[in-house]
Amino acid sequence: MIEFIIDGAYTDDERLAVAVGLSITFRQVLVKARPSAAALEAAKEAIWGALLVSPCPPGLPCFDDVEKAKDHSEIYSTPVGYEGPIPPTARRRVSTFNKHYMKPWRWAKDGEKPSIGHELLPLMACLYRLLKPLDAVPIVVSDVRLQPAAVPPPDYMVIPTGHEPSEVAEVVDVYLPPLKASALALGMLMGGYEAGPVIAVAKTRDHITQQLVEAGGYVVVLDEAGDPCNLLKTRITGYGYVKRQYVVDPTLCDKCGDCLKAACPAIAPTRAGVPQILPTCIGCSACAILCTRGAIK
C-alpha cells in the first residue's frame, strides 16, 4: 500500500518533482516517470517519506515488493525503483516539515553568493517581512537562492517546526534545481500540508503555477513585473524593484537591527546602534523593506 501515485499530465521531470514535494513533507509516493539523470540526482538529496520510481531508473536499487521498497527508501533516505504490481492507495500520515531535520539545510544548498544590491535581496526581504509575524510554519520553495552565511544546528522535531531566520537569505527552505519549485510546492499541497503557507518562487508562469494557486498556494513569478510584498493578498505576483538613494532617519530608528538581516555589505551598524548606509549602496531597497519603523527612506 502507498499513499499517493503520481501519473498525471506532466513531463517526467515534473512528475518526479511533485513526488519529491510529497516526500519532503513525509508522505509515501509512487511516481510513474522516466526522469532525467539531473532531476533524479537532485531527488536523491531530498527524500524523507518513501519515494518509489517506476520503471526502475538506472543506478537505483530496484524492488518488486512495495513494502520492502518503502522500507528501503525511508531507512536510507533515497529514492528506489519499483516494478511490482501497482499498489492500492490509502492516506496514513499527517503532512509535516522541518527545514533542518537531522541536518542543516536538508533541502537546500548552493545558490548565488550575496553581494551589494544583489537583485534577489529585495525579494528575500519582502518574503522575510511577510512571513516573520505569522504564527505558522511556511515553506518557501524556490528556483533561485542566495547562500546564507550561517550554518544552523540540525533539528530533531518531526512535527512542523519553524525557524527564525538570522538573515533574509535563510527564507528559502527548499532549492533543488533542476526540479521546478512550482511542481515541488504542488506536491506539498497535494499531500495536505496545512501548517503554514506554501510559496513557490518560479522562474516563469505555466500550467503548474496556476494549479498551485488553485490548490491554495502562493507564487512569485520572476519574469513578470509585480510587488512580492503584497503576495499574501494577491496569491500570485511578479517581481521588480526601483533603485533609489536611501538614508537613515535616526529620530525614527529604534535600533532593532531588522535592516541588518539583509546581510548587505552596504549597510553597517554604528557605535550608537543606528545603522549607517555606506557610499557603496546602489539603492536596491532591501533594508528599507525590512525597516517597519519607516526609518530608512
PDB file of C-alpha atoms in Angstrom:
ATOM      1  CA  MET A   1       0.000   0.000   0.000  1.00  0.00           C
ATOM      2  CA  ILE A   2       1.187   3.526  -0.843  1.00  0.00           C
ATOM      3  CA  GLU A   3      -0.277   6.942  -0.054  1.00  0.00           C
ATOM      4  CA  PHE A   4      -0.034   8.612  -3.478  1.00  0.00           C
ATOM      5  CA  ILE A   5       0.537   7.617  -7.095  1.00  0.00           C
ATOM      6  CA  ILE A   6       1.699  10.384  -9.456  1.00  0.00           C
ATOM      7  CA  ASP A   7       0.898   9.700 -13.102  1.00  0.00           C
ATOM      8  CA  GLY A   8      -0.606  12.919 -14.389  1.00  0.00           C
ATOM      9  CA  ALA A   9      -0.398  15.292 -17.318  1.00  0.00           C
ATOM     10  CA  TYR A  10       3.120  16.493 -16.560  1.00  0.00           C
ATOM     11  CA  THR A  11       6.542  15.902 -18.013  1.00  0.00           C
ATOM     12  CA  ASP A  12       8.609  13.124 -16.455  1.00  0.00           C
ATOM     13  CA  ASP A  13      10.761  15.587 -14.512  1.00  0.00           C
ATOM     14  CA  GLU A  14       7.665  17.490 -13.334  1.00  0.00           C
ATOM     15  CA  ARG A  15       6.094  14.255 -12.067  1.00  0.00           C
ATOM     16  CA  LEU A  16       9.257  13.486 -10.153  1.00  0.00           C
ATOM     17  CA  ALA A  17       9.259  16.995  -8.653  1.00  0.00           C
ATOM     18  CA  VAL A  18       5.641  16.621  -7.488  1.00  0.00           C
ATOM     19  CA  ALA A  19       6.576  13.291  -5.915  1.00  0.00           C
ATOM     20  CA  VAL A  20       9.622  14.812  -4.208  1.00  0.00           C
ATOM     21  CA  GLY A  21       7.386  17.551  -2.768  1.00  0.00           C
ATOM     22  CA  LEU A  22       5.255  14.823  -1.223  1.00  0.00           C
ATOM     23  CA  SER A  23       8.316  13.008   0.146  1.00  0.00           C
ATOM     24  CA  ILE A  24       9.749  16.214   1.651  1.00  0.00           C
ATOM     25  CA  THR A  25       6.573  16.528   3.719  1.00  0.00           C
ATOM     26  CA  PHE A  26       6.825  12.902   4.913  1.00  0.00           C
ATOM     27  CA  ARG A  27       4.317  11.284   2.553  1.00  0.00           C
ATOM     28  CA  GLN A  28       4.849   7.963   0.761  1.00  0.00           C
ATOM     29  CA  VAL A  29       4.586   8.148  -3.022  1.00  0.00           C
ATOM     30  CA  LEU A  30       4.980   6.104  -6.202  1.00  0.00           C
ATOM     31  CA  VAL A  31       5.740   8.081  -9.365  1.00  0.00           C
ATOM     32  CA  LYS A  32       5.432   6.695 -12.889  1.00  0.00           C
ATOM     33  CA  ALA A  33       8.148   8.529 -14.781  1.00  0.00           C
ATOM     34  CA  ARG A  34      11.420   8.283 -16.653  1.00  0.00           C
ATOM     35  CA  PRO A  35      13.144  11.350 -15.187  1.00  0.00           C
ATOM     36  CA  SER A  36      16.369  12.855 -16.469  1.00  0.00           C
ATOM     37  CA  ALA A  37      19.618  11.967 -14.743  1.00  0.00           C
ATOM     38  CA  ALA A  38      19.940  15.518 -13.382  1.00  0.00           C
ATOM     39  CA  ALA A  39      16.431  15.505 -11.901  1.00  0.00           C
ATOM     40  CA  LEU A  40      16.976  12.111 -10.323  1.00  0.00           C
ATOM     41  CA  GLU A  41      20.281  13.257  -8.837  1.00  0.00           C
ATOM     42  CA  ALA A  42      18.530  16.226  -7.195  1.00  0.00           C
ATOM     43  CA  ALA A  43      15.859  13.901  -5.811  1.00  0.00           C
ATOM     44  CA  LYS A  44      18.484  11.715  -4.135  1.00  0.00           C
ATOM     45  CA  GLU A  45      19.231  14.540  -1.690  1.00  0.00           C
ATOM     46  CA  ALA A  46      15.592  15.154  -0.818  1.00  0.00           C
ATOM     47  CA  ILE A  47      13.912  12.000   0.475  1.00  0.00           C
ATOM     48  CA  TRP A  48      12.068  11.815   3.788  1.00  0.00           C
ATOM     49  CA  GLY A  49       8.882   9.883   3.108  1.00  0.00           C
ATOM     50  CA  ALA A  50       9.275   6.894   0.770  1.00  0.00           C
ATOM     51  CA  LEU A  51       9.662   7.676  -2.954  1.00  0.00           C
ATOM     52  CA  LEU A  52       9.304   4.843  -5.468  1.00  0.00           C
ATOM     53  CA  VAL A  53      10.036   5.377  -9.178  1.00  0.00           C
ATOM     54  CA  SER A  54       8.531   3.113 -11.846  1.00  0.00           C
ATOM     55  CA  PRO A  55      10.055   1.788 -14.043  1.00  0.00           C
ATOM     56  CA  CYS A  56      13.334   1.308 -12.185  1.00  0.00           C
ATOM     57  CA  PRO A  57      15.843   4.008 -13.193  1.00  0.00           C
ATOM     58  CA  PRO A  58      19.471   3.012 -13.779  1.00  0.00           C
ATOM     59  CA  GLY A  59      21.611   3.257 -10.679  1.00  0.00           C
ATOM     60  CA  LEU A  60      18.839   2.855  -8.100  1.00  0.00           C
ATOM     61  CA  PRO A  61      18.027  -0.280  -6.090  1.00  0.00           C
ATOM     62  CA  CYS A  62      15.032  -1.994  -7.687  1.00  0.00           C
ATOM     63  CA  PHE A  63      12.218  -3.836  -5.893  1.00  0.00           C
ATOM     64  CA  ASP A  64       9.102  -5.788  -6.844  1.00  0.00           C
ATOM     65  CA  ASP A  65       7.682  -5.770  -3.297  1.00  0.00           C
ATOM     66  CA  VAL A  66       6.128  -2.438  -2.330  1.00  0.00           C
ATOM     67  CA  GLU A  67       6.661  -2.832   1.420  1.00  0.00           C
ATOM     68  CA  LYS A  68      10.351  -3.644   1.009  1.00  0.00           C
ATOM     69  CA  ALA A  69      10.683  -0.729  -1.408  1.00  0.00           C
ATOM     70  CA  LYS A  70       9.091   1.711   1.067  1.00  0.00           C
ATOM     71  CA  ASP A  71      11.214   0.462   3.952  1.00  0.00           C
ATOM     72  CA  HIS A  72      14.467   0.763   1.987  1.00  0.00           C
ATOM     73  CA  SER A  73      13.597   4.248   0.732  1.00  0.00           C
ATOM     74  CA  GLU A  74      12.859   5.603   4.205  1.00  0.00           C
ATOM     75  CA  ILE A  75      15.645   3.815   6.087  1.00  0.00           C
ATOM     76  CA  TYR A  76      18.316   5.039   3.667  1.00  0.00           C
ATOM     77  CA  SER A  77      16.636   8.340   2.639  1.00  0.00           C
ATOM     78  CA  THR A  78      16.874   7.508  -1.047  1.00  0.00           C
ATOM     79  CA  PRO A  79      14.528   7.071  -3.997  1.00  0.00           C
ATOM     80  CA  VAL A  80      14.175   3.470  -5.143  1.00  0.00           C
ATOM     81  CA  GLY A  81      12.977   1.763  -8.300  1.00  0.00           C
ATOM     82  CA  TYR A  82       9.806  -0.320  -8.276  1.00  0.00           C
ATOM     83  CA  GLU A  83       8.485  -2.785 -10.858  1.00  0.00           C
ATOM     84  CA  GLY A  84       5.875  -4.761  -8.973  1.00  0.00           C
ATOM     85  CA  PRO A  85       2.069  -4.623  -9.120  1.00  0.00           C
ATOM     86  CA  ILE A  86       0.516  -1.176  -8.783  1.00  0.00           C
ATOM     87  CA  PRO A  87      -0.411  -0.979  -5.084  1.00  0.00           C
ATOM     88  CA  PRO A  88      -3.654   0.396  -3.637  1.00  0.00           C
ATOM     89  CA  THR A  89      -3.516   3.865  -2.104  1.00  0.00           C
ATOM     90  CA  ALA A  90      -4.502   4.931   1.392  1.00  0.00           C
ATOM     91  CA  ARG A  91      -3.625   8.031   3.413  1.00  0.00           C
ATOM     92  CA  ARG A  92      -1.916   7.123   6.674  1.00  0.00           C
ATOM     93  CA  ARG A  93       0.251  10.088   7.682  1.00  0.00           C
ATOM     94  CA  VAL A  94      -0.003  13.775   8.531  1.00  0.00           C
ATOM     95  CA  SER A  95       2.000  16.124   6.323  1.00  0.00           C
ATOM     96  CA  THR A  96       4.878  17.803   8.197  1.00  0.00           C
ATOM     97  CA  PHE A  97       8.053  19.810   7.543  1.00  0.00           C
ATOM     98  CA  ASN A  98      11.278  20.809   9.298  1.00  0.00           C
ATOM     99  CA  LYS A  99      13.863  22.560   7.111  1.00  0.00           C
ATOM    100  CA  HIS A 100      16.803  21.427   9.286  1.00  0.00           C
ATOM    101  CA  TYR A 101      15.573  17.933  10.181  1.00  0.00           C
ATOM    102  CA  MET A 102      18.602  15.756  11.043  1.00  0.00           C
ATOM    103  CA  LYS A 103      20.996  18.072   9.200  1.00  0.00           C
ATOM    104  CA  PRO A 104      21.290  21.796   8.356  1.00  0.00           C
ATOM    105  CA  TRP A 105      19.626  22.866   5.111  1.00  0.00           C
ATOM    106  CA  ARG A 106      18.294  19.394   4.419  1.00  0.00           C
ATOM    107  CA  TRP A 107      16.550  20.529   1.243  1.00  0.00           C
ATOM    108  CA  ALA A 108      18.653  23.479   0.103  1.00  0.00           C
ATOM    109  CA  LYS A 109      22.299  24.012  -0.731  1.00  0.00           C
ATOM    110  CA  ASP A 110      24.420  26.126  -3.060  1.00  0.00           C
ATOM    111  CA  GLY A 111      22.892  29.155  -4.781  1.00  0.00           C
ATOM    112  CA  GLU A 112      24.232  32.604  -5.599  1.00  0.00           C
ATOM    113  CA  LYS A 113      26.621  34.470  -3.331  1.00  0.00           C
ATOM    114  CA  PRO A 114      25.151  37.662  -1.796  1.00  0.00           C
ATOM    115  CA  SER A 115      26.666  40.962  -2.880  1.00  0.00           C
ATOM    116  CA  ILE A 116      25.874  44.668  -2.588  1.00  0.00           C
ATOM    117  CA  GLY A 117      22.484  45.266  -4.157  1.00  0.00           C
ATOM    118  CA  HIS A 118      22.049  41.687  -5.374  1.00  0.00           C
ATOM    119  CA  GLU A 119      18.875  41.518  -7.445  1.00  0.00           C
ATOM    120  CA  LEU A 120      17.354  38.871  -5.163  1.00  0.00           C
ATOM    121  CA  LEU A 121      17.794  40.825  -1.915  1.00  0.00           C
ATOM    122  CA  PRO A 122      14.556  42.873  -2.198  1.00  0.00           C
ATOM    123  CA  LEU A 123      12.594  39.690  -2.957  1.00  0.00           C
ATOM    124  CA  MET A 124      14.002  37.860   0.056  1.00  0.00           C
ATOM    125  CA  ALA A 125      13.399  40.951   2.200  1.00  0.00           C
ATOM    126  CA  CYS A 126       9.727  41.012   1.163  1.00  0.00           C
ATOM    127  CA  LEU A 127       9.272  37.327   1.960  1.00  0.00           C
ATOM    128  CA  TYR A 128      11.008  37.724   5.311  1.00  0.00           C
ATOM    129  CA  ARG A 129       8.798  40.666   6.292  1.00  0.00           C
ATOM    130  CA  LEU A 130       5.620  38.844   5.191  1.00  0.00           C
ATOM    131  CA  LEU A 131       6.379  35.596   6.978  1.00  0.00           C
ATOM    132  CA  LYS A 132       8.011  36.840  10.195  1.00  0.00           C
ATOM    133  CA  PRO A 133       4.770  37.754  12.036  1.00  0.00           C
ATOM    134  CA  LEU A 134       2.914  34.554  11.091  1.00  0.00           C
ATOM    135  CA  ASP A 135       2.146  32.008  13.786  1.00  0.00           C
ATOM    136  CA  ALA A 136       2.785  29.218  11.301  1.00  0.00           C
ATOM    137  CA  VAL A 137       5.442  27.092   9.608  1.00  0.00           C
ATOM    138  CA  PRO A 138       5.583  28.346   5.998  1.00  0.00           C
ATOM    139  CA  ILE A 139       7.507  26.562   3.260  1.00  0.00           C
ATOM    140  CA  VAL A 140       9.287  28.653   0.626  1.00  0.00           C
ATOM    141  CA  VAL A 141      10.308  26.608  -2.419  1.00  0.00           C
ATOM    142  CA  SER A 142      12.405  28.490  -4.944  1.00  0.00           C
ATOM    143  CA  ASP A 143      14.054  28.223  -8.347  1.00  0.00           C
ATOM    144  CA  VAL A 144      16.688  30.716  -7.083  1.00  0.00           C
ATOM    145  CA  ARG A 145      18.591  31.060  -3.824  1.00  0.00           C
ATOM    146  CA  LEU A 146      21.091  33.277  -2.063  1.00  0.00           C
ATOM    147  CA  GLN A 147      23.637  31.390   0.016  1.00  0.00           C
ATOM    148  CA  PRO A 148      23.191  32.172   3.726  1.00  0.00           C
ATOM    149  CA  ALA A 149      26.313  32.868   5.756  1.00  0.00           C
ATOM    150  CA  ALA A 150      25.147  30.951   8.829  1.00  0.00           C
ATOM    151  CA  VAL A 151      25.091  27.171   9.248  1.00  0.00           C
ATOM    152  CA  PRO A 152      22.352  26.379  11.781  1.00  0.00           C
ATOM    153  CA  PRO A 153      22.391  23.289  14.009  1.00  0.00           C
ATOM    154  CA  PRO A 154      20.375  20.236  12.995  1.00  0.00           C
ATOM    155  CA  ASP A 155      16.899  19.826  14.461  1.00  0.00           C
ATOM    156  CA  TYR A 156      15.125  16.636  15.508  1.00  0.00           C
ATOM    157  CA  MET A 157      11.487  17.697  15.674  1.00  0.00           C
ATOM    158  CA  VAL A 158       9.181  15.688  13.412  1.00  0.00           C
ATOM    159  CA  ILE A 159       6.200  17.996  13.908  1.00  0.00           C
ATOM    160  CA  PRO A 160       6.079  21.147  11.723  1.00  0.00           C
ATOM    161  CA  THR A 161       8.909  23.303  13.058  1.00  0.00           C
ATOM    162  CA  GLY A 162       9.519  26.986  12.356  1.00  0.00           C
ATOM    163  CA  HIS A 163      12.909  28.706  12.462  1.00  0.00           C
ATOM    164  CA  GLU A 164      13.665  32.426  12.851  1.00  0.00           C
ATOM    165  CA  PRO A 165      15.999  33.457  10.004  1.00  0.00           C
ATOM    166  CA  SER A 166      19.128  35.332  11.039  1.00  0.00           C
ATOM    167  CA  GLU A 167      19.308  36.845   7.537  1.00  0.00           C
ATOM    168  CA  VAL A 168      16.880  37.143   4.647  1.00  0.00           C
ATOM    169  CA  ALA A 169      18.744  34.554   2.557  1.00  0.00           C
ATOM    170  CA  GLU A 170      17.522  31.908   5.014  1.00  0.00           C
ATOM    171  CA  VAL A 171      13.913  32.443   3.910  1.00  0.00           C
ATOM    172  CA  VAL A 172      14.230  29.834   1.137  1.00  0.00           C
ATOM    173  CA  ASP A 173      13.615  26.382   2.607  1.00  0.00           C
ATOM    174  CA  VAL A 174      13.738  24.179  -0.493  1.00  0.00           C
ATOM    175  CA  TYR A 175      16.036  24.657  -3.502  1.00  0.00           C
ATOM    176  CA  LEU A 176      16.575  21.563  -5.647  1.00  0.00           C
ATOM    177  CA  PRO A 177      17.410  22.531  -9.234  1.00  0.00           C
ATOM    178  CA  PRO A 178      16.583  21.363 -11.831  1.00  0.00           C
ATOM    179  CA  LEU A 179      13.389  20.245 -10.047  1.00  0.00           C
ATOM    180  CA  LYS A 180      10.837  23.029 -10.568  1.00  0.00           C
ATOM    181  CA  ALA A 181       9.829  24.936  -7.461  1.00  0.00           C
ATOM    182  CA  SER A 182       6.196  25.127  -8.564  1.00  0.00           C
ATOM    183  CA  ALA A 183       5.953  21.339  -9.006  1.00  0.00           C
ATOM    184  CA  LEU A 184       7.644  20.677  -5.662  1.00  0.00           C
ATOM    185  CA  ALA A 185       5.227  23.064  -3.939  1.00  0.00           C
ATOM    186  CA  LEU A 186       2.241  21.478  -5.683  1.00  0.00           C
ATOM    187  CA  GLY A 187       3.265  18.100  -4.283  1.00  0.00           C
ATOM    188  CA  MET A 188       3.373  19.550  -0.772  1.00  0.00           C
ATOM    189  CA  LEU A 189      -0.173  20.869  -1.110  1.00  0.00           C
ATOM    190  CA  MET A 190      -1.404  17.627  -2.678  1.00  0.00           C
ATOM    191  CA  GLY A 191      -0.108  15.889   0.429  1.00  0.00           C
ATOM    192  CA  GLY A 192      -2.234  18.096   2.661  1.00  0.00           C
ATOM    193  CA  TYR A 193       0.349  20.417   4.195  1.00  0.00           C
ATOM    194  CA  GLU A 194      -1.612  22.875   6.372  1.00  0.00           C
ATOM    195  CA  ALA A 195       0.873  24.151   8.970  1.00  0.00           C
ATOM    196  CA  GLY A 196       1.581  27.344   7.011  1.00  0.00           C
ATOM    197  CA  PRO A 197       1.514  28.913   3.547  1.00  0.00           C
ATOM    198  CA  VAL A 198       3.344  27.136   0.728  1.00  0.00           C
ATOM    199  CA  ILE A 199       5.125  29.664  -1.502  1.00  0.00           C
ATOM    200  CA  ALA A 200       6.880  28.982  -4.809  1.00  0.00           C
ATOM    201  CA  VAL A 201       9.359  31.376  -6.393  1.00  0.00           C
ATOM    202  CA  ALA A 202       9.158  30.327 -10.043  1.00  0.00           C
ATOM    203  CA  LYS A 203      11.222  31.478 -12.997  1.00  0.00           C
ATOM    204  CA  THR A 204       8.160  31.657 -15.236  1.00  0.00           C
ATOM    205  CA  ARG A 205       4.382  31.152 -15.219  1.00  0.00           C
ATOM    206  CA  ASP A 206       2.997  27.869 -16.572  1.00  0.00           C
ATOM    207  CA  HIS A 207       0.162  25.383 -16.056  1.00  0.00           C
ATOM    208  CA  ILE A 208       1.663  24.206 -12.768  1.00  0.00           C
ATOM    209  CA  THR A 209       1.831  27.683 -11.219  1.00  0.00           C
ATOM    210  CA  GLN A 210      -1.884  28.088 -11.941  1.00  0.00           C
ATOM    211  CA  GLN A 211      -2.673  24.701 -10.377  1.00  0.00           C
ATOM    212  CA  LEU A 212      -0.605  25.673  -7.360  1.00  0.00           C
ATOM    213  CA  VAL A 213      -2.647  28.831  -6.766  1.00  0.00           C
ATOM    214  CA  GLU A 214      -5.902  26.904  -7.234  1.00  0.00           C
ATOM    215  CA  ALA A 215      -4.688  24.394  -4.630  1.00  0.00           C
ATOM    216  CA  GLY A 216      -4.146  27.179  -2.092  1.00  0.00           C
ATOM    217  CA  GLY A 217      -0.500  28.067  -2.695  1.00  0.00           C
ATOM    218  CA  TYR A 218       1.260  31.347  -3.470  1.00  0.00           C
ATOM    219  CA  VAL A 219       3.575  32.122  -6.392  1.00  0.00           C
ATOM    220  CA  VAL A 220       6.146  34.795  -7.223  1.00  0.00           C
ATOM    221  CA  VAL A 221       6.868  34.757 -10.975  1.00  0.00           C
ATOM    222  CA  LEU A 222      10.344  36.136 -11.586  1.00  0.00           C
ATOM    223  CA  ASP A 223       9.951  37.079 -15.256  1.00  0.00           C
ATOM    224  CA  GLU A 224       6.851  39.234 -14.659  1.00  0.00           C
ATOM    225  CA  ALA A 225       6.548  42.668 -13.035  1.00  0.00           C
ATOM    226  CA  GLY A 226       4.928  42.937  -9.633  1.00  0.00           C
ATOM    227  CA  ASP A 227       5.379  43.525  -5.909  1.00  0.00           C
ATOM    228  CA  PRO A 228       6.081  40.375  -3.870  1.00  0.00           C
ATOM    229  CA  CYS A 229       5.490  42.334  -0.658  1.00  0.00           C
ATOM    230  CA  ASN A 230       1.755  42.003  -1.483  1.00  0.00           C
ATOM    231  CA  LEU A 231       1.927  38.257  -2.167  1.00  0.00           C
ATOM    232  CA  LEU A 232      -0.300  37.109   0.689  1.00  0.00           C
ATOM    233  CA  LYS A 233      -3.066  39.396  -0.628  1.00  0.00           C
ATOM    234  CA  THR A 234      -2.756  38.635  -4.346  1.00  0.00           C
ATOM    235  CA  ARG A 235      -1.664  34.927  -4.181  1.00  0.00           C
ATOM    236  CA  ILE A 236       0.333  35.307  -7.417  1.00  0.00           C
ATOM    237  CA  THR A 237       2.568  38.225  -8.355  1.00  0.00           C
ATOM    238  CA  GLY A 238       5.627  39.170 -10.328  1.00  0.00           C
ATOM    239  CA  TYR A 239       8.843  40.714  -9.087  1.00  0.00           C
ATOM    240  CA  GLY A 240      10.503  44.051  -9.617  1.00  0.00           C
ATOM    241  CA  TYR A 241      12.004  46.924  -7.664  1.00  0.00           C
ATOM    242  CA  VAL A 242      13.066  50.527  -8.211  1.00  0.00           C
ATOM    243  CA  LYS A 243      16.526  51.701  -7.207  1.00  0.00           C
ATOM    244  CA  ARG A 244      16.582  54.835  -5.057  1.00  0.00           C
ATOM    245  CA  GLN A 245      19.002  56.666  -2.823  1.00  0.00           C
ATOM    246  CA  TYR A 246      18.289  55.818   0.824  1.00  0.00           C
ATOM    247  CA  VAL A 247      19.192  57.488   4.118  1.00  0.00           C
ATOM    248  CA  VAL A 248      18.551  56.577   7.759  1.00  0.00           C
ATOM    249  CA  ASP A 249      16.451  58.922   9.910  1.00  0.00           C
ATOM    250  CA  PRO A 250      17.928  58.455  13.423  1.00  0.00           C
ATOM    251  CA  THR A 251      14.854  60.013  15.055  1.00  0.00           C
ATOM    252  CA  LEU A 252      12.695  57.111  13.835  1.00  0.00           C
ATOM    253  CA  CYS A 253      15.216  54.296  14.248  1.00  0.00           C
ATOM    254  CA  ASP A 254      14.766  52.195  17.413  1.00  0.00           C
ATOM    255  CA  LYS A 255      17.933  50.142  16.771  1.00  0.00           C
ATOM    256  CA  CYS A 256      16.007  46.885  16.288  1.00  0.00           C
ATOM    257  CA  GLY A 257      18.502  45.520  13.757  1.00  0.00           C
ATOM    258  CA  ASP A 258      15.935  44.223  11.260  1.00  0.00           C
ATOM    259  CA  CYS A 259      17.585  46.114   8.390  1.00  0.00           C
ATOM    260  CA  LEU A 260      20.860  44.277   9.038  1.00  0.00           C
ATOM    261  CA  LYS A 261      19.148  40.967   8.241  1.00  0.00           C
ATOM    262  CA  ALA A 262      19.605  41.879   4.584  1.00  0.00           C
ATOM    263  CA  ALA A 263      23.265  40.964   5.225  1.00  0.00           C
ATOM    264  CA  CYS A 264      24.139  43.579   2.612  1.00  0.00           C
ATOM    265  CA  PRO A 265      27.702  44.941   2.829  1.00  0.00           C
ATOM    266  CA  ALA A 266      26.381  48.453   2.106  1.00  0.00           C
ATOM    267  CA  ILE A 267      24.673  48.865   5.489  1.00  0.00           C
ATOM    268  CA  ALA A 268      26.502  48.578   8.799  1.00  0.00           C
ATOM    269  CA  PRO A 269      25.855  49.241  12.492  1.00  0.00           C
ATOM    270  CA  THR A 270      27.480  52.195  14.246  1.00  0.00           C
ATOM    271  CA  ARG A 271      28.617  52.554  17.849  1.00  0.00           C
ATOM    272  CA  ALA A 272      25.436  54.444  18.590  1.00  0.00           C
ATOM    273  CA  GLY A 273      23.391  51.495  17.319  1.00  0.00           C
ATOM    274  CA  VAL A 274      21.802  53.372  14.417  1.00  0.00           C
ATOM    275  CA  PRO A 275      22.714  51.715  11.098  1.00  0.00           C
ATOM    276  CA  GLN A 276      24.720  53.609   8.519  1.00  0.00           C
ATOM    277  CA  ILE A 277      24.191  53.324   4.777  1.00  0.00           C
ATOM    278  CA  LEU A 278      27.604  53.319   3.140  1.00  0.00           C
ATOM    279  CA  PRO A 279      28.594  55.079  -0.110  1.00  0.00           C
ATOM    280  CA  THR A 280      28.746  51.686  -1.830  1.00  0.00           C
ATOM    281  CA  CYS A 281      24.932  51.395  -1.641  1.00  0.00           C
ATOM    282  CA  ILE A 282      23.246  51.115  -5.037  1.00  0.00           C
ATOM    283  CA  GLY A 283      19.708  51.620  -3.681  1.00  0.00           C
ATOM    284  CA  CYS A 284      18.224  48.140  -4.070  1.00  0.00           C
ATOM    285  CA  SER A 285      15.684  48.840  -1.250  1.00  0.00           C
ATOM    286  CA  ALA A 286      16.135  45.592   0.730  1.00  0.00           C
ATOM    287  CA  CYS A 287      16.999  47.357   4.000  1.00  0.00           C
ATOM    288  CA  ALA A 288      14.113  49.814   3.564  1.00  0.00           C
ATOM    289  CA  ILE A 289      11.683  46.926   3.043  1.00  0.00           C
ATOM    290  CA  LEU A 290      12.872  45.323   6.271  1.00  0.00           C
ATOM    291  CA  CYS A 291      12.501  48.543   8.287  1.00  0.00           C
ATOM    292  CA  THR A 292       8.973  48.501   9.724  1.00  0.00           C
ATOM    293  CA  ARG A 293       9.564  51.821  11.528  1.00  0.00           C
ATOM    294  CA  GLY A 294       9.956  53.862   8.354  1.00  0.00           C
ATOM    295  CA  ALA A 295      13.416  54.998   9.412  1.00  0.00           C
ATOM    296  CA  ILE A 296      15.058  54.182   6.069  1.00  0.00           C
ATOM    297  CA  LYS A 297      13.772  56.484   3.336  1.00  0.00           C
TER     298      LYS A 297
END
